[in-house]
XYZ file of C-alpha atoms in Angstrom:
227
model
C 3.404 0.222 -26.405
C 6.680 -1.706 -26.346
C 7.478 -3.150 -22.941
C 11.102 -2.519 -22.037
C 13.027 -5.716 -21.287
C 16.497 -4.755 -20.027
C 18.278 -7.809 -21.451
C 20.407 -8.515 -24.502
C 22.895 -6.334 -26.347
C 20.933 -3.119 -25.754
C 20.272 -3.817 -22.087
C 22.150 -0.756 -20.831
C 20.209 1.621 -23.078
C 16.911 0.024 -22.064
C 17.753 0.497 -18.393
C 18.396 4.181 -18.981
C 15.135 4.465 -20.931
C 13.134 3.099 -18.010
C 14.945 5.254 -15.463
C 14.379 8.279 -17.698
C 10.651 7.556 -17.800
C 10.479 7.290 -14.007
C 12.487 10.484 -13.577
C 10.355 12.498 -16.020
C 7.183 11.239 -14.335
C 8.458 12.361 -10.940
C 9.566 15.793 -12.146
C 6.096 16.387 -13.564
C 4.517 15.589 -10.170
C 4.486 17.099 -6.711
C 7.193 16.861 -4.066
C 5.653 13.765 -2.473
C 5.817 11.845 -5.751
C 9.329 13.126 -6.401
C 10.542 11.892 -3.020
C 8.882 8.495 -3.473
C 10.383 8.013 -6.935
C 13.829 9.130 -5.739
C 13.672 6.486 -3.035
C 12.624 3.832 -5.536
C 15.435 4.816 -7.905
C 17.923 4.471 -5.053
C 16.786 0.857 -4.593
C 16.992 0.170 -8.324
C 20.484 1.570 -8.745
C 21.932 -0.042 -5.605
C 20.208 -3.412 -5.150
C 17.987 -4.293 -8.118
C 18.924 -7.363 -10.202
C 17.913 -6.431 -13.762
C 18.383 -9.875 -15.289
C 16.308 -11.711 -12.708
C 13.917 -8.818 -12.003
C 14.485 -9.138 -8.268
C 14.920 -6.660 -5.446
C 16.059 -8.211 -2.174
C 16.718 -5.805 0.670
C 15.547 -5.748 4.269
C 13.616 -2.874 5.809
C 16.479 -1.999 8.137
C 18.899 -1.676 5.210
C 16.378 0.367 3.218
C 15.835 2.678 6.192
C 19.596 3.245 6.421
C 19.843 4.010 2.702
C 16.867 6.397 2.805
C 17.943 7.972 6.138
C 14.476 7.338 7.632
C 12.932 5.017 10.203
C 11.478 1.600 9.392
C 7.910 2.863 9.782
C 8.519 5.227 6.852
C 9.950 2.346 4.840
C 6.824 0.255 5.432
C 4.586 3.146 4.386
C 6.518 3.984 1.221
C 6.879 0.367 0.119
C 3.133 -0.104 0.637
C 2.519 2.905 -1.628
C 4.704 1.411 -4.353
C 2.883 -1.916 -4.106
C -0.497 -0.148 -4.233
C 0.629 1.678 -7.387
C 1.478 -1.699 -8.916
C 5.103 -0.723 -9.452
C 6.416 -3.260 -6.935
C 5.231 -6.855 -6.794
C 5.917 -9.489 -4.148
C 7.757 -12.242 -5.994
C 8.401 -14.352 -2.903
C 7.080 -13.448 0.560
C 9.532 -13.123 3.391
C 9.983 -15.930 5.872
C 11.788 -16.316 9.161
C 15.362 -15.201 8.638
C 14.734 -14.297 4.979
C 13.537 -10.998 3.490
C 10.901 -10.719 0.776
C 11.915 -10.874 -2.861
C 10.271 -8.068 -4.809
C 9.969 -7.418 -8.531
C 9.289 -4.391 -10.704
C 6.231 -4.410 -12.944
C 7.972 -2.765 -15.914
C 4.816 -2.641 -18.041
C 2.866 -0.871 -15.294
C 5.687 1.624 -14.749
C 5.858 2.493 -18.444
C 2.078 2.841 -18.655
C 1.944 5.177 -15.675
C 4.823 7.335 -16.896
C 3.708 7.611 -20.522
C 2.182 11.073 -20.113
C 5.615 12.491 -19.268
C 7.540 10.915 -22.168
C 7.049 14.006 -24.294
C 9.034 16.011 -21.754
C 12.070 13.894 -22.651
C 11.656 14.316 -26.399
C 10.046 12.892 -29.523
C 13.071 10.662 -30.122
C 12.401 8.973 -26.789
C 8.743 8.385 -27.659
C 9.733 6.802 -30.962
C 12.416 4.667 -29.319
C 10.184 3.134 -26.658
C 7.241 2.632 -29.016
C 4.836 5.333 -27.907
C 1.855 6.836 -29.685
C 3.976 8.881 -32.082
C 5.607 5.691 -33.353
C 2.234 4.088 -33.848
C 1.000 7.102 -35.810
C 3.992 7.204 -38.161
C 4.445 3.473 -38.694
C 2.652 2.038 -41.751
C -0.044 -0.491 -40.997
C -2.199 -2.837 -43.066
C -4.603 -3.503 -40.204
C -8.091 -2.086 -40.650
C -9.289 -0.860 -37.232
C -12.766 -1.666 -36.006
C -15.114 1.219 -35.409
C -15.658 2.013 -31.775
C -17.725 4.594 -29.929
C -15.838 7.741 -28.974
C -17.684 7.949 -25.675
C -16.833 5.335 -23.079
C -19.834 3.571 -21.582
C -18.680 2.364 -18.185
C -20.582 0.776 -15.347
C -21.289 2.036 -11.863
C -19.396 1.656 -8.617
C -15.903 0.261 -8.164
C -15.805 -1.644 -11.450
C -17.111 1.386 -13.320
C -14.272 3.544 -11.988
C -11.757 0.805 -12.785
C -13.133 0.567 -16.338
C -12.507 4.273 -16.871
C -8.898 3.905 -15.712
C -8.272 0.881 -17.938
C -9.787 2.547 -20.991
C -7.723 5.686 -20.453
C -4.399 3.829 -20.350
C -4.971 1.455 -23.303
C -8.229 1.867 -25.243
C -7.606 -0.839 -27.897
C -6.889 -3.441 -25.220
C -9.914 -2.285 -23.262
C -12.228 -2.535 -26.275
C -10.953 -5.986 -27.232
C -10.844 -7.753 -23.853
C -12.240 -5.684 -20.988
C -15.321 -3.799 -22.185
C -17.375 -6.999 -22.425
C -16.793 -7.998 -18.793
C -19.875 -7.879 -16.595
C -19.797 -6.735 -12.995
C -20.481 -9.704 -10.731
C -20.437 -7.580 -7.597
C -18.086 -6.925 -4.720
C -18.253 -9.481 -1.914
C -16.129 -9.135 1.237
C -13.395 -7.280 -0.633
C -13.389 -9.617 -3.649
C -14.464 -8.168 -7.004
C -16.141 -10.689 -9.289
C -16.047 -10.181 -13.061
C -18.030 -12.279 -15.546
C -16.318 -13.134 -18.847
C -18.354 -14.170 -21.913
C -16.467 -17.460 -22.430
C -13.968 -19.794 -20.816
C -11.335 -18.838 -23.397
C -11.853 -15.151 -22.636
C -11.542 -15.737 -18.898
C -8.367 -17.798 -19.352
C -6.769 -15.100 -21.505
C -7.563 -12.449 -18.914
C -6.100 -14.536 -16.079
C -2.938 -15.233 -18.093
C -2.218 -11.858 -19.677
C -4.227 -9.007 -18.156
C -4.859 -9.925 -14.520
C -2.204 -7.564 -13.032
C -3.716 -4.606 -14.903
C -7.193 -5.447 -13.685
C -6.019 -5.771 -10.089
C -4.137 -2.479 -10.178
C -7.104 -0.607 -11.658
C -9.456 -2.041 -9.033
C -7.055 -1.176 -6.231
C -6.796 2.376 -7.496
C -10.554 2.623 -7.796
C -11.038 1.313 -4.255
C -8.083 0.467 -1.952
C -10.302 -1.895 0.065
C -10.497 -4.391 -2.835
C -8.269 -7.284 -1.763
C -9.029 -9.953 -4.368
C -10.297 -10.474 -7.902
C -12.132 -13.493 -9.311
C -12.971 -13.983 -12.989
C -15.852 -16.315 -13.760
C -17.711 -17.292 -16.932
C -21.307 -16.459 -17.637
């Protein structure tokens, strides 16, 4: 999947592509999801800095925009962070609000199931599965089992989520991770080598955290060690 980066000459079109994905995802869901996504889109279109990937807006201002109280703002923003769509780029301090960021890759992954409702041209444009099927390739794929063999408990549920959203990535980098246990809210994963662990920390850590949080909201930390 191509990650949308709303910069360069085609920045405007890329922005519309991402907003279209969010909109289609919401319309395919229930009224609670639709309301949440509408509120997020209001923040994006009024206060989001696309070039810097920053959203800076206080809870009082958000409450005024959404026509709700600040308690509702706290609850909805917590939901967006739990989904992995919003990230804390810089925590708030005295006299200064938090700086948030959008995880564009996570948003596109979560909305992928609804892309077909927009049209095949959209799927091809953003680099979905249809594009991968039609594009010629000289790469010979490795054989893999059709049935996912996942572990038990929190990590087992997270494995199933990760495999469902990107099976090639899962097979290459995640399937070999061993469950080191859950200790006081911290999930420990054992990588087969130092290189493997470093790659995971650098490139895949946000995905792992989001999957664990969705598998069990009480997971507060993740540590990757080597066997």
